[in-house]
């Protein structure tokens, strides 16, 4: 099964947030609460976007926030914030309503999850279904490929 790491307790649904920094903070909350990451990882993700631009927006409506594996990561994990109103990651229209947070302890242990995520997000029908989803259970179903 794809993306077993993304469980209901790691999905947050919110109508809107004030800005992309808040989106990253909220998306990361489940991983912080469950000790996957330390607060320094959240700051590193935000600093990366400030330094490198909105590179985390990988497709329309999809952002994958992440930072380098370091001592702020305790285990490999993924979480998701689904917004009703997309948030802009730059002035040039890099909008996302699905904000994933991804963390890894090294440069290879996360590759399976990333490949599985890419398979789901590579299909625009899956992205549209996630955007329409009204609850966490239906979102999980989309990730598991049971749709």
Short mmCIF file of N, CA, C and O in Angstrom, two decimals:
data_model
loop_
_atom_site.label_atom_id
_atom_site.label_comp_id
_atom_site.label_asym_id
_atom_site.label_seq_id
_atom_site.Cartn_x
_atom_site.Cartn_y
_atom_site.Cartn_z
N UNK A 1 0.83 -1.19 0.00
CA UNK A 1 0.00 0.00 0.00
C UNK A 1 0.87 1.25 0.00
O UNK A 1 1.88 1.30 0.69
N UNK A 2 0.46 2.24 -0.74
CA UNK A 2 1.24 3.47 -0.85
C UNK A 2 1.05 4.37 0.37
O UNK A 2 -0.03 4.44 0.94
N UNK A 3 2.09 5.02 0.75
CA UNK A 3 2.05 6.09 1.74
C UNK A 3 1.41 5.73 3.07
O UNK A 3 0.59 6.47 3.59
N UNK A 4 1.78 4.58 3.61
CA UNK A 4 1.28 4.21 4.93
C UNK A 4 1.69 5.21 6.00
O UNK A 4 1.03 5.31 7.04
N UNK A 5 2.75 5.96 5.75
CA UNK A 5 3.24 6.93 6.73
C UNK A 5 2.28 8.10 6.89
O UNK A 5 2.27 8.77 7.92
N UNK A 6 1.46 8.37 5.87
CA UNK A 6 0.51 9.48 5.95
C UNK A 6 -0.81 8.96 6.53
O UNK A 6 -1.63 8.38 5.83
N UNK A 7 -0.97 9.16 7.82
CA UNK A 7 -2.16 8.68 8.53
C UNK A 7 -3.06 9.87 8.89
O UNK A 7 -2.64 11.03 8.80
N UNK A 8 -4.29 9.56 9.29
CA UNK A 8 -5.27 10.62 9.58
C UNK A 8 -4.74 11.62 10.60
O UNK A 8 -5.04 12.82 10.51
N UNK A 9 -3.98 11.14 11.57
CA UNK A 9 -3.46 12.04 12.60
C UNK A 9 -2.35 12.96 12.09
O UNK A 9 -1.87 13.83 12.82
N UNK A 10 -1.96 12.78 10.84
CA UNK A 10 -0.95 13.66 10.25
C UNK A 10 -1.54 14.55 9.15
O UNK A 10 -0.81 15.19 8.41
N UNK A 11 -2.87 14.57 9.06
CA UNK A 11 -3.55 15.43 8.09
C UNK A 11 -4.31 16.52 8.85
O UNK A 11 -5.03 16.22 9.80
N UNK A 12 -4.13 17.75 8.42
CA UNK A 12 -4.85 18.88 8.99
C UNK A 12 -5.66 19.51 7.87
O UNK A 12 -5.16 19.67 6.76
N UNK A 13 -6.91 19.85 8.16
CA UNK A 13 -7.75 20.51 7.17
C UNK A 13 -8.16 21.87 7.74
O UNK A 13 -8.59 21.96 8.88
N UNK A 14 -7.98 22.90 6.92
CA UNK A 14 -8.27 24.26 7.37
C UNK A 14 -8.79 25.05 6.16
O UNK A 14 -8.33 24.83 5.05
N UNK A 15 -9.71 25.95 6.38
CA UNK A 15 -10.25 26.73 5.26
C UNK A 15 -9.18 27.64 4.67
O UNK A 15 -8.95 27.64 3.47
N UNK A 16 -8.49 28.42 5.56
CA UNK A 16 -7.44 29.28 5.03
C UNK A 16 -6.45 29.65 6.13
O UNK A 16 -6.72 29.50 7.31
N UNK A 17 -5.29 30.13 5.69
CA UNK A 17 -4.26 30.62 6.59
C UNK A 17 -3.84 32.01 6.09
O UNK A 17 -4.18 32.40 4.98
N UNK A 18 -3.08 32.71 6.91
CA UNK A 18 -2.69 34.08 6.57
C UNK A 18 -1.59 34.16 5.52
O UNK A 18 -1.58 35.06 4.70
N UNK A 19 -0.62 33.23 5.60
CA UNK A 19 0.49 33.27 4.65
C UNK A 19 1.17 31.90 4.58
O UNK A 19 0.82 30.98 5.32
N UNK A 20 2.12 31.77 3.67
CA UNK A 20 2.78 30.47 3.46
C UNK A 20 3.58 30.02 4.67
O UNK A 20 3.69 28.82 4.92
N UNK A 21 4.13 30.96 5.44
CA UNK A 21 4.88 30.56 6.63
C UNK A 21 3.95 29.89 7.64
O UNK A 21 4.29 28.86 8.23
N UNK A 22 2.76 30.47 7.82
CA UNK A 22 1.78 29.86 8.72
C UNK A 22 1.37 28.49 8.19
O UNK A 22 1.19 27.54 8.96
N UNK A 23 1.22 28.37 6.88
CA UNK A 23 0.86 27.08 6.28
C UNK A 23 1.89 26.01 6.62
O UNK A 23 1.53 24.89 6.99
N UNK A 24 3.17 26.35 6.51
CA UNK A 24 4.23 25.39 6.85
C UNK A 24 4.18 25.03 8.34
O UNK A 24 4.28 23.86 8.71
N UNK A 25 4.01 26.05 9.19
CA UNK A 25 3.92 25.78 10.63
C UNK A 25 2.77 24.82 10.95
O UNK A 25 2.95 23.85 11.69
N UNK A 26 1.60 25.09 10.39
CA UNK A 26 0.43 24.25 10.68
C UNK A 26 0.61 22.85 10.09
O UNK A 26 0.29 21.85 10.73
N UNK A 27 1.14 22.78 8.87
CA UNK A 27 1.36 21.47 8.23
C UNK A 27 2.34 20.63 9.05
O UNK A 27 2.23 19.40 9.09
N UNK A 28 3.30 21.27 9.70
CA UNK A 28 4.33 20.56 10.47
C UNK A 28 3.87 20.16 11.87
O UNK A 28 4.50 19.31 12.51
N UNK A 29 2.80 20.75 12.37
CA UNK A 29 2.37 20.50 13.76
C UNK A 29 2.25 19.02 14.13
O UNK A 29 2.74 18.62 15.18
N UNK A 30 1.61 18.17 13.28
CA UNK A 30 1.52 16.76 13.67
C UNK A 30 2.89 16.09 13.83
O UNK A 30 3.09 15.28 14.73
N UNK A 31 3.84 16.45 12.97
CA UNK A 31 5.19 15.86 13.06
C UNK A 31 5.92 16.36 14.30
O UNK A 31 6.67 15.60 14.94
N UNK A 32 5.71 17.61 14.66
CA UNK A 32 6.29 18.14 15.91
C UNK A 32 5.68 17.43 17.11
O UNK A 32 6.40 16.97 18.00
N UNK A 33 4.35 17.34 17.12
CA UNK A 33 3.63 16.75 18.26
C UNK A 33 4.01 15.29 18.48
O UNK A 33 4.04 14.82 19.61
N UNK A 34 4.30 14.58 17.38
CA UNK A 34 4.64 13.16 17.47
C UNK A 34 6.14 12.91 17.48
O UNK A 34 6.60 11.79 17.31
N UNK A 35 6.92 13.98 17.68
CA UNK A 35 8.37 13.91 17.85
C UNK A 35 9.13 13.38 16.62
O UNK A 35 10.19 12.80 16.75
N UNK A 36 8.55 13.58 15.43
CA UNK A 36 9.29 13.26 14.20
C UNK A 36 10.36 14.32 13.96
O UNK A 36 11.44 14.02 13.49
N UNK A 37 10.01 15.57 14.28
CA UNK A 37 10.92 16.70 14.05
C UNK A 37 10.97 17.60 15.27
O UNK A 37 10.08 17.54 16.13
N UNK A 38 12.00 18.44 15.30
CA UNK A 38 12.16 19.46 16.33
C UNK A 38 11.80 20.82 15.71
O UNK A 38 11.82 20.95 14.48
N UNK A 39 11.51 21.85 16.53
CA UNK A 39 11.16 23.15 15.99
C UNK A 39 12.19 23.72 14.99
O UNK A 39 11.82 24.42 14.04
N UNK A 40 13.45 23.40 15.16
CA UNK A 40 14.47 23.89 14.25
C UNK A 40 14.26 23.45 12.81
O UNK A 40 14.66 24.14 11.86
N UNK A 41 13.60 22.30 12.61
CA UNK A 41 13.34 21.82 11.25
C UNK A 41 12.30 22.71 10.57
O UNK A 41 12.42 23.01 9.38
N UNK A 42 11.31 23.15 11.32
CA UNK A 42 10.29 24.04 10.77
C UNK A 42 10.95 25.35 10.31
O UNK A 42 10.69 25.84 9.20
N UNK A 43 11.83 25.87 11.16
CA UNK A 43 12.53 27.11 10.79
C UNK A 43 13.42 26.90 9.56
O UNK A 43 13.51 27.77 8.69
N UNK A 44 14.05 25.73 9.47
CA UNK A 44 14.91 25.43 8.32
C UNK A 44 14.09 25.36 7.03
O UNK A 44 14.54 25.83 5.98
N UNK A 45 12.88 24.81 7.09
CA UNK A 45 12.02 24.75 5.90
C UNK A 45 11.64 26.16 5.45
O UNK A 45 11.69 26.48 4.26
N UNK A 46 11.28 27.00 6.40
CA UNK A 46 10.90 28.39 6.08
C UNK A 46 12.09 29.15 5.53
O UNK A 46 11.98 29.86 4.51
N UNK A 47 13.25 28.97 6.14
CA UNK A 47 14.47 29.63 5.65
C UNK A 47 14.81 29.20 4.23
O UNK A 47 15.25 30.00 3.42
N UNK A 48 14.59 27.92 3.92
CA UNK A 48 14.86 27.41 2.57
C UNK A 48 14.02 28.13 1.53
O UNK A 48 14.52 28.52 0.47
N UNK A 49 12.74 28.33 1.83
CA UNK A 49 11.86 29.02 0.88
C UNK A 49 12.28 30.49 0.76
O UNK A 49 12.33 31.04 -0.34
N UNK A 50 12.63 31.10 1.89
CA UNK A 50 13.08 32.51 1.85
C UNK A 50 14.35 32.65 1.02
O UNK A 50 14.53 33.63 0.29
N UNK A 51 15.25 31.69 1.14
CA UNK A 51 16.53 31.74 0.44
C UNK A 51 16.43 31.33 -1.02
O UNK A 51 16.97 31.98 -1.91
N UNK A 52 15.71 30.23 -1.27
CA UNK A 52 15.70 29.62 -2.61
C UNK A 52 14.45 29.93 -3.42
O UNK A 52 14.37 29.55 -4.59
N UNK A 53 13.48 30.58 -2.81
CA UNK A 53 12.24 30.86 -3.53
C UNK A 53 11.24 29.73 -3.38
O UNK A 53 11.45 28.78 -2.62
N UNK A 54 10.14 29.80 -4.14
CA UNK A 54 9.03 28.87 -3.97
C UNK A 54 9.24 27.52 -4.66
O UNK A 54 8.31 26.96 -5.23
N UNK A 55 10.46 26.99 -4.58
CA UNK A 55 10.78 25.71 -5.23
C UNK A 55 9.96 24.55 -4.69
O UNK A 55 9.85 23.51 -5.34
N UNK A 56 9.39 24.72 -3.50
CA UNK A 56 8.63 23.61 -2.90
C UNK A 56 7.27 23.43 -3.56
O UNK A 56 6.63 22.41 -3.37
N UNK A 57 6.83 24.43 -4.34
CA UNK A 57 5.57 24.29 -5.09
C UNK A 57 5.91 23.50 -6.35
O UNK A 57 6.47 24.02 -7.30
N UNK A 58 5.59 22.19 -6.32
CA UNK A 58 6.04 21.29 -7.39
C UNK A 58 5.04 21.13 -8.52
O UNK A 58 5.37 20.60 -9.57
N UNK A 59 3.81 21.56 -8.28
CA UNK A 59 2.74 21.48 -9.29
C UNK A 59 1.66 22.46 -8.84
O UNK A 59 1.67 22.89 -7.68
N UNK A 60 0.75 22.81 -9.75
CA UNK A 60 -0.35 23.68 -9.30
C UNK A 60 -1.06 23.06 -8.09
O UNK A 60 -1.42 21.89 -8.11
N UNK A 61 -1.20 23.85 -7.04
CA UNK A 61 -1.87 23.47 -5.79
C UNK A 61 -1.11 22.51 -4.91
O UNK A 61 -1.64 22.06 -3.89
N UNK A 62 0.14 22.17 -5.24
CA UNK A 62 0.89 21.20 -4.44
C UNK A 62 2.25 21.76 -4.03
O UNK A 62 3.06 22.15 -4.87
N UNK A 63 2.49 21.78 -2.71
CA UNK A 63 3.79 22.16 -2.18
C UNK A 63 4.30 21.05 -1.28
O UNK A 63 3.52 20.45 -0.53
N UNK A 64 5.60 20.78 -1.36
CA UNK A 64 6.22 19.81 -0.46
C UNK A 64 7.35 20.52 0.27
O UNK A 64 8.43 20.72 -0.27
N UNK A 65 7.06 20.94 1.49
CA UNK A 65 8.05 21.63 2.31
C UNK A 65 9.00 20.61 2.93
O UNK A 65 8.58 19.56 3.39
N UNK A 66 10.27 20.94 2.90
CA UNK A 66 11.28 20.04 3.47
C UNK A 66 12.56 20.84 3.68
O UNK A 66 12.69 21.96 3.20
N UNK A 67 13.48 20.25 4.39
CA UNK A 67 14.80 20.84 4.61
C UNK A 67 15.81 19.69 4.64
O UNK A 67 15.43 18.53 4.56
N UNK A 68 17.06 20.05 4.74
CA UNK A 68 18.10 19.02 4.78
C UNK A 68 17.96 18.14 6.02
O UNK A 68 17.59 18.62 7.08
N UNK A 69 18.27 16.84 5.87
CA UNK A 69 18.24 15.98 7.07
C UNK A 69 19.34 16.44 8.03
O UNK A 69 20.46 16.68 7.62
N UNK A 70 18.98 16.61 9.27
CA UNK A 70 19.96 17.03 10.27
C UNK A 70 19.50 16.58 11.65
O UNK A 70 18.59 15.77 11.77
N UNK A 71 20.10 17.13 12.66
CA UNK A 71 19.76 16.69 14.03
C UNK A 71 18.40 17.19 14.51
O UNK A 71 18.00 16.91 15.62
N UNK A 72 17.67 17.92 13.65
CA UNK A 72 16.31 18.34 14.01
C UNK A 72 15.27 17.31 13.56
O UNK A 72 14.09 17.50 13.77
N UNK A 73 15.73 16.23 12.92
CA UNK A 73 14.81 15.18 12.44
C UNK A 73 15.09 13.90 13.22
O UNK A 73 16.20 13.41 13.27
N UNK A 74 14.04 13.36 13.84
CA UNK A 74 14.16 12.14 14.64
C UNK A 74 13.79 10.88 13.87
O UNK A 74 14.30 9.81 14.15
N UNK A 75 12.88 11.00 12.91
CA UNK A 75 12.50 9.86 12.08
C UNK A 75 11.83 10.36 10.80
O UNK A 75 11.35 11.48 10.73
N UNK A 76 11.82 9.49 9.80
CA UNK A 76 11.23 9.82 8.51
C UNK A 76 9.72 9.98 8.67
O UNK A 76 9.07 9.16 9.31
N UNK A 77 9.18 11.06 8.10
CA UNK A 77 7.74 11.28 8.24
C UNK A 77 7.19 12.21 7.18
O UNK A 77 7.93 12.88 6.46
N UNK A 78 5.86 12.24 7.12
CA UNK A 78 5.16 13.11 6.18
C UNK A 78 3.84 13.54 6.83
O UNK A 78 3.22 12.77 7.56
N UNK A 79 3.48 14.79 6.58
CA UNK A 79 2.18 15.30 7.05
C UNK A 79 1.61 16.18 5.94
O UNK A 79 2.30 16.50 4.97
N UNK A 80 0.34 16.55 6.10
CA UNK A 80 -0.34 17.30 5.05
C UNK A 80 -1.30 18.31 5.66
O UNK A 80 -2.05 17.98 6.58
N UNK A 81 -1.26 19.51 5.12
CA UNK A 81 -2.26 20.53 5.41
C UNK A 81 -3.05 20.75 4.13
O UNK A 81 -2.47 21.07 3.09
N UNK A 82 -4.37 20.54 4.20
CA UNK A 82 -5.24 20.81 3.05
C UNK A 82 -6.00 22.09 3.34
O UNK A 82 -6.69 22.21 4.34
N UNK A 83 -5.85 23.05 2.43
CA UNK A 83 -6.50 24.35 2.58
C UNK A 83 -7.70 24.46 1.63
O UNK A 83 -7.64 24.00 0.48
N UNK A 84 -8.76 25.11 2.10
CA UNK A 84 -9.89 25.41 1.23
C UNK A 84 -9.54 26.52 0.27
O UNK A 84 -9.98 26.55 -0.87
N UNK A 85 -8.73 27.47 0.74
CA UNK A 85 -8.28 28.60 -0.08
C UNK A 85 -6.76 28.47 -0.25
O UNK A 85 -6.02 28.53 0.73
N UNK A 86 -6.29 28.30 -1.50
CA UNK A 86 -4.84 28.15 -1.72
C UNK A 86 -4.06 29.36 -1.19
O UNK A 86 -4.56 30.48 -1.19
N UNK A 87 -2.83 29.10 -0.78
CA UNK A 87 -1.94 30.16 -0.28
C UNK A 87 -0.85 30.38 -1.32
O UNK A 87 -0.42 29.44 -1.99
N UNK A 88 -0.42 31.63 -1.47
CA UNK A 88 0.58 31.97 -2.46
C UNK A 88 1.98 31.92 -1.82
O UNK A 88 2.19 32.52 -0.77
N UNK A 89 2.91 31.24 -2.46
CA UNK A 89 4.27 31.12 -1.95
C UNK A 89 5.21 32.17 -2.54
O UNK A 89 6.38 32.22 -2.19
N UNK A 90 4.71 32.99 -3.47
CA UNK A 90 5.52 34.08 -4.02
C UNK A 90 4.59 35.06 -4.71
O UNK A 90 3.40 34.80 -4.89
N UNK A 91 5.16 36.19 -5.15
CA UNK A 91 4.35 37.16 -5.88
C UNK A 91 4.04 36.66 -7.29
O UNK A 91 3.20 37.21 -7.98
N UNK A 92 4.74 35.63 -7.74
CA UNK A 92 4.59 35.17 -9.12
C UNK A 92 3.58 34.03 -9.26
O UNK A 92 3.59 33.30 -10.24
N UNK A 93 2.71 33.88 -8.27
CA UNK A 93 1.61 32.94 -8.42
C UNK A 93 1.92 31.48 -8.19
O UNK A 93 1.42 30.62 -8.89
N UNK A 94 2.76 31.18 -7.25
CA UNK A 94 3.02 29.78 -6.87
C UNK A 94 2.04 29.40 -5.76
O UNK A 94 2.38 29.43 -4.58
N UNK A 95 0.82 29.04 -6.14
CA UNK A 95 -0.23 28.75 -5.17
C UNK A 95 -0.29 27.26 -4.84
O UNK A 95 -0.04 26.42 -5.71
N UNK A 96 -0.64 26.99 -3.59
CA UNK A 96 -0.81 25.60 -3.16
C UNK A 96 -1.93 25.52 -2.13
O UNK A 96 -2.04 26.37 -1.25
N UNK A 97 -2.75 24.49 -2.26
CA UNK A 97 -3.78 24.20 -1.27
C UNK A 97 -3.46 22.89 -0.54
O UNK A 97 -4.03 22.60 0.50
N UNK A 98 -2.54 22.10 -1.11
CA UNK A 98 -2.07 20.87 -0.48
C UNK A 98 -0.62 21.10 -0.09
O UNK A 98 0.27 21.15 -0.94
N UNK A 99 -0.39 21.30 1.20
CA UNK A 99 0.96 21.61 1.69
C UNK A 99 1.46 20.42 2.51
O UNK A 99 1.00 20.18 3.62
N UNK A 100 2.37 19.68 1.90
CA UNK A 100 2.98 18.53 2.57
C UNK A 100 4.22 18.99 3.32
O UNK A 100 4.92 19.90 2.88
N UNK A 101 4.51 18.34 4.44
CA UNK A 101 5.79 18.51 5.11
C UNK A 101 6.44 17.14 5.12
O UNK A 101 5.82 16.13 5.45
N UNK A 102 7.69 17.15 4.73
CA UNK A 102 8.43 15.91 4.56
C UNK A 102 9.71 16.00 5.37
O UNK A 102 10.39 17.02 5.33
N UNK A 103 10.05 14.97 6.12
CA UNK A 103 11.30 14.98 6.88
C UNK A 103 12.00 13.63 6.75
O UNK A 103 11.36 12.60 6.64
N UNK A 104 13.32 13.70 6.75
CA UNK A 104 14.12 12.49 6.62
C UNK A 104 15.35 12.58 7.50
O UNK A 104 15.88 13.66 7.74
N UNK A 105 15.79 11.43 7.96
CA UNK A 105 16.96 11.37 8.84
C UNK A 105 18.27 11.30 8.05
O UNK A 105 19.33 11.50 8.61
N UNK A 106 18.17 10.97 6.75
CA UNK A 106 19.37 10.89 5.91
C UNK A 106 18.99 11.17 4.46
O UNK A 106 17.86 11.60 4.19
N UNK A 107 19.88 10.92 3.54
CA UNK A 107 19.61 11.26 2.14
C UNK A 107 18.94 10.14 1.34
O UNK A 107 18.66 10.32 0.16
N UNK A 108 18.65 8.99 1.97
CA UNK A 108 18.07 7.89 1.21
C UNK A 108 16.82 7.26 1.82
O UNK A 108 15.97 6.76 1.09
N UNK A 109 16.66 7.30 3.13
CA UNK A 109 15.58 6.55 3.78
C UNK A 109 14.19 7.06 3.38
O UNK A 109 13.21 6.34 3.53
N UNK A 110 14.10 8.25 2.86
CA UNK A 110 12.80 8.84 2.51
C UNK A 110 12.39 8.58 1.06
O UNK A 110 11.28 8.91 0.66
N UNK A 111 13.27 7.99 0.27
CA UNK A 111 13.02 7.90 -1.17
C UNK A 111 11.78 7.10 -1.52
O UNK A 111 11.05 7.44 -2.46
N UNK A 112 11.48 6.04 -0.78
CA UNK A 112 10.29 5.24 -1.06
C UNK A 112 9.03 6.08 -0.90
O UNK A 112 8.16 6.07 -1.76
N UNK A 113 8.93 6.80 0.22
CA UNK A 113 7.76 7.65 0.45
C UNK A 113 7.66 8.70 -0.65
O UNK A 113 6.58 8.95 -1.19
N UNK A 114 8.78 9.30 -1.00
CA UNK A 114 8.78 10.34 -2.04
C UNK A 114 8.33 9.78 -3.39
O UNK A 114 7.56 10.41 -4.10
N UNK A 115 8.78 8.58 -3.73
CA UNK A 115 8.36 7.95 -4.98
C UNK A 115 6.86 7.68 -4.97
O UNK A 115 6.16 7.92 -5.96
N UNK A 116 6.35 7.18 -3.85
CA UNK A 116 4.91 6.90 -3.74
C UNK A 116 4.10 8.19 -3.83
O UNK A 116 3.06 8.23 -4.50
N UNK A 117 4.59 9.23 -3.18
CA UNK A 117 3.92 10.53 -3.23
C UNK A 117 3.92 11.07 -4.66
O UNK A 117 2.90 11.56 -5.15
N UNK A 118 5.04 10.93 -5.34
CA UNK A 118 5.15 11.41 -6.73
C UNK A 118 4.17 10.66 -7.63
O UNK A 118 3.57 11.26 -8.54
N UNK A 119 3.98 9.37 -7.39
CA UNK A 119 3.02 8.59 -8.19
C UNK A 119 1.61 9.14 -8.03
O UNK A 119 0.88 9.32 -9.01
N UNK A 120 1.22 9.42 -6.79
CA UNK A 120 -0.12 9.95 -6.54
C UNK A 120 -0.26 11.35 -7.13
O UNK A 120 -1.22 11.64 -7.85
N UNK A 121 0.72 12.21 -6.85
CA UNK A 121 0.62 13.60 -7.28
C UNK A 121 0.91 13.79 -8.76
O UNK A 121 0.63 14.84 -9.32
N UNK A 122 1.46 12.77 -9.41
CA UNK A 122 1.72 12.84 -10.84
C UNK A 122 0.45 12.72 -11.66
O UNK A 122 0.45 12.98 -12.86
N UNK A 123 -0.63 12.34 -11.02
CA UNK A 123 -1.91 12.19 -11.69
C UNK A 123 -2.81 13.37 -11.30
O UNK A 123 -3.20 13.49 -10.14
N UNK A 124 -3.13 14.23 -12.26
CA UNK A 124 -3.93 15.42 -11.93
C UNK A 124 -5.31 15.04 -11.38
O UNK A 124 -5.88 15.79 -10.60
N UNK A 125 -5.82 13.87 -11.76
CA UNK A 125 -7.11 13.43 -11.21
C UNK A 125 -7.01 13.20 -9.70
O UNK A 125 -7.95 13.48 -8.96
N UNK A 126 -5.86 12.69 -9.25
CA UNK A 126 -5.66 12.51 -7.81
C UNK A 126 -5.62 13.86 -7.10
O UNK A 126 -6.20 14.02 -6.03
N UNK A 127 -4.91 14.82 -7.69
CA UNK A 127 -4.83 16.15 -7.08
C UNK A 127 -6.22 16.76 -7.00
O UNK A 127 -6.62 17.30 -5.96
N UNK A 128 -6.99 16.66 -8.08
CA UNK A 128 -8.36 17.20 -8.08
C UNK A 128 -9.22 16.51 -7.03
O UNK A 128 -10.01 17.15 -6.33
N UNK A 129 -9.06 15.19 -6.90
CA UNK A 129 -9.83 14.44 -5.90
C UNK A 129 -9.45 14.89 -4.48
O UNK A 129 -10.32 15.05 -3.62
N UNK A 130 -8.15 15.11 -4.25
CA UNK A 130 -7.71 15.60 -2.94
C UNK A 130 -8.28 16.98 -2.66
O UNK A 130 -8.67 17.29 -1.53
N UNK A 131 -8.32 17.82 -3.68
CA UNK A 131 -8.86 19.18 -3.51
C UNK A 131 -10.35 19.13 -3.16
O UNK A 131 -10.84 19.96 -2.41
N UNK A 132 -11.07 18.16 -3.71
CA UNK A 132 -12.52 18.04 -3.45
C UNK A 132 -12.82 17.32 -2.14
O UNK A 132 -13.92 17.45 -1.60
N UNK A 133 -11.87 16.54 -1.65
CA UNK A 133 -12.11 15.72 -0.45
C UNK A 133 -12.59 16.57 0.73
O UNK A 133 -12.04 17.64 0.98
N UNK A 134 -13.61 16.08 1.40
CA UNK A 134 -14.20 16.82 2.52
C UNK A 134 -13.77 16.29 3.88
O UNK A 134 -14.08 16.90 4.90
N UNK A 135 -13.08 15.15 3.91
CA UNK A 135 -12.67 14.59 5.20
C UNK A 135 -11.36 13.80 5.03
O UNK A 135 -10.95 13.47 3.92
N UNK A 136 -10.75 13.51 6.16
CA UNK A 136 -9.45 12.83 6.16
C UNK A 136 -9.54 11.42 5.61
O UNK A 136 -8.64 10.96 4.90
N UNK A 137 -10.64 10.72 5.90
CA UNK A 137 -10.79 9.33 5.45
C UNK A 137 -10.77 9.26 3.93
O UNK A 137 -10.10 8.39 3.34
N UNK A 138 -11.47 10.17 3.27
CA UNK A 138 -11.47 10.12 1.80
C UNK A 138 -10.11 10.50 1.24
O UNK A 138 -9.70 9.99 0.19
N UNK A 139 -9.38 11.36 1.93
CA UNK A 139 -8.03 11.72 1.48
C UNK A 139 -7.10 10.50 1.58
O UNK A 139 -6.35 10.20 0.66
N UNK A 140 -7.19 9.78 2.69
CA UNK A 140 -6.38 8.57 2.88
C UNK A 140 -6.68 7.56 1.77
O UNK A 140 -5.79 6.94 1.20
N UNK A 141 -7.97 7.42 1.43
CA UNK A 141 -8.37 6.49 0.37
C UNK A 141 -7.70 6.84 -0.95
O UNK A 141 -7.23 5.96 -1.67
N UNK A 142 -7.62 8.11 -1.27
CA UNK A 142 -6.98 8.56 -2.50
C UNK A 142 -5.49 8.17 -2.48
O UNK A 142 -4.95 7.66 -3.47
N UNK A 143 -4.82 8.37 -1.36
CA UNK A 143 -3.40 8.03 -1.26
C UNK A 143 -3.16 6.52 -1.32
O UNK A 143 -2.14 6.08 -1.82
N UNK A 144 -4.08 5.76 -0.81
CA UNK A 144 -3.91 4.31 -0.83
C UNK A 144 -4.22 3.71 -2.19
O UNK A 144 -4.00 2.54 -2.42
N UNK A 145 -4.77 4.52 -3.10
CA UNK A 145 -5.04 4.04 -4.44
C UNK A 145 -6.31 3.23 -4.56
O UNK A 145 -6.49 2.48 -5.49
N UNK A 146 -7.22 3.39 -3.58
CA UNK A 146 -8.48 2.64 -3.61
C UNK A 146 -9.58 3.41 -4.32
O UNK A 146 -10.72 3.03 -4.31
N UNK A 147 -9.24 4.53 -4.93
CA UNK A 147 -10.28 5.33 -5.58
C UNK A 147 -10.60 4.72 -6.91
O UNK A 147 -11.07 5.20 -7.81
#
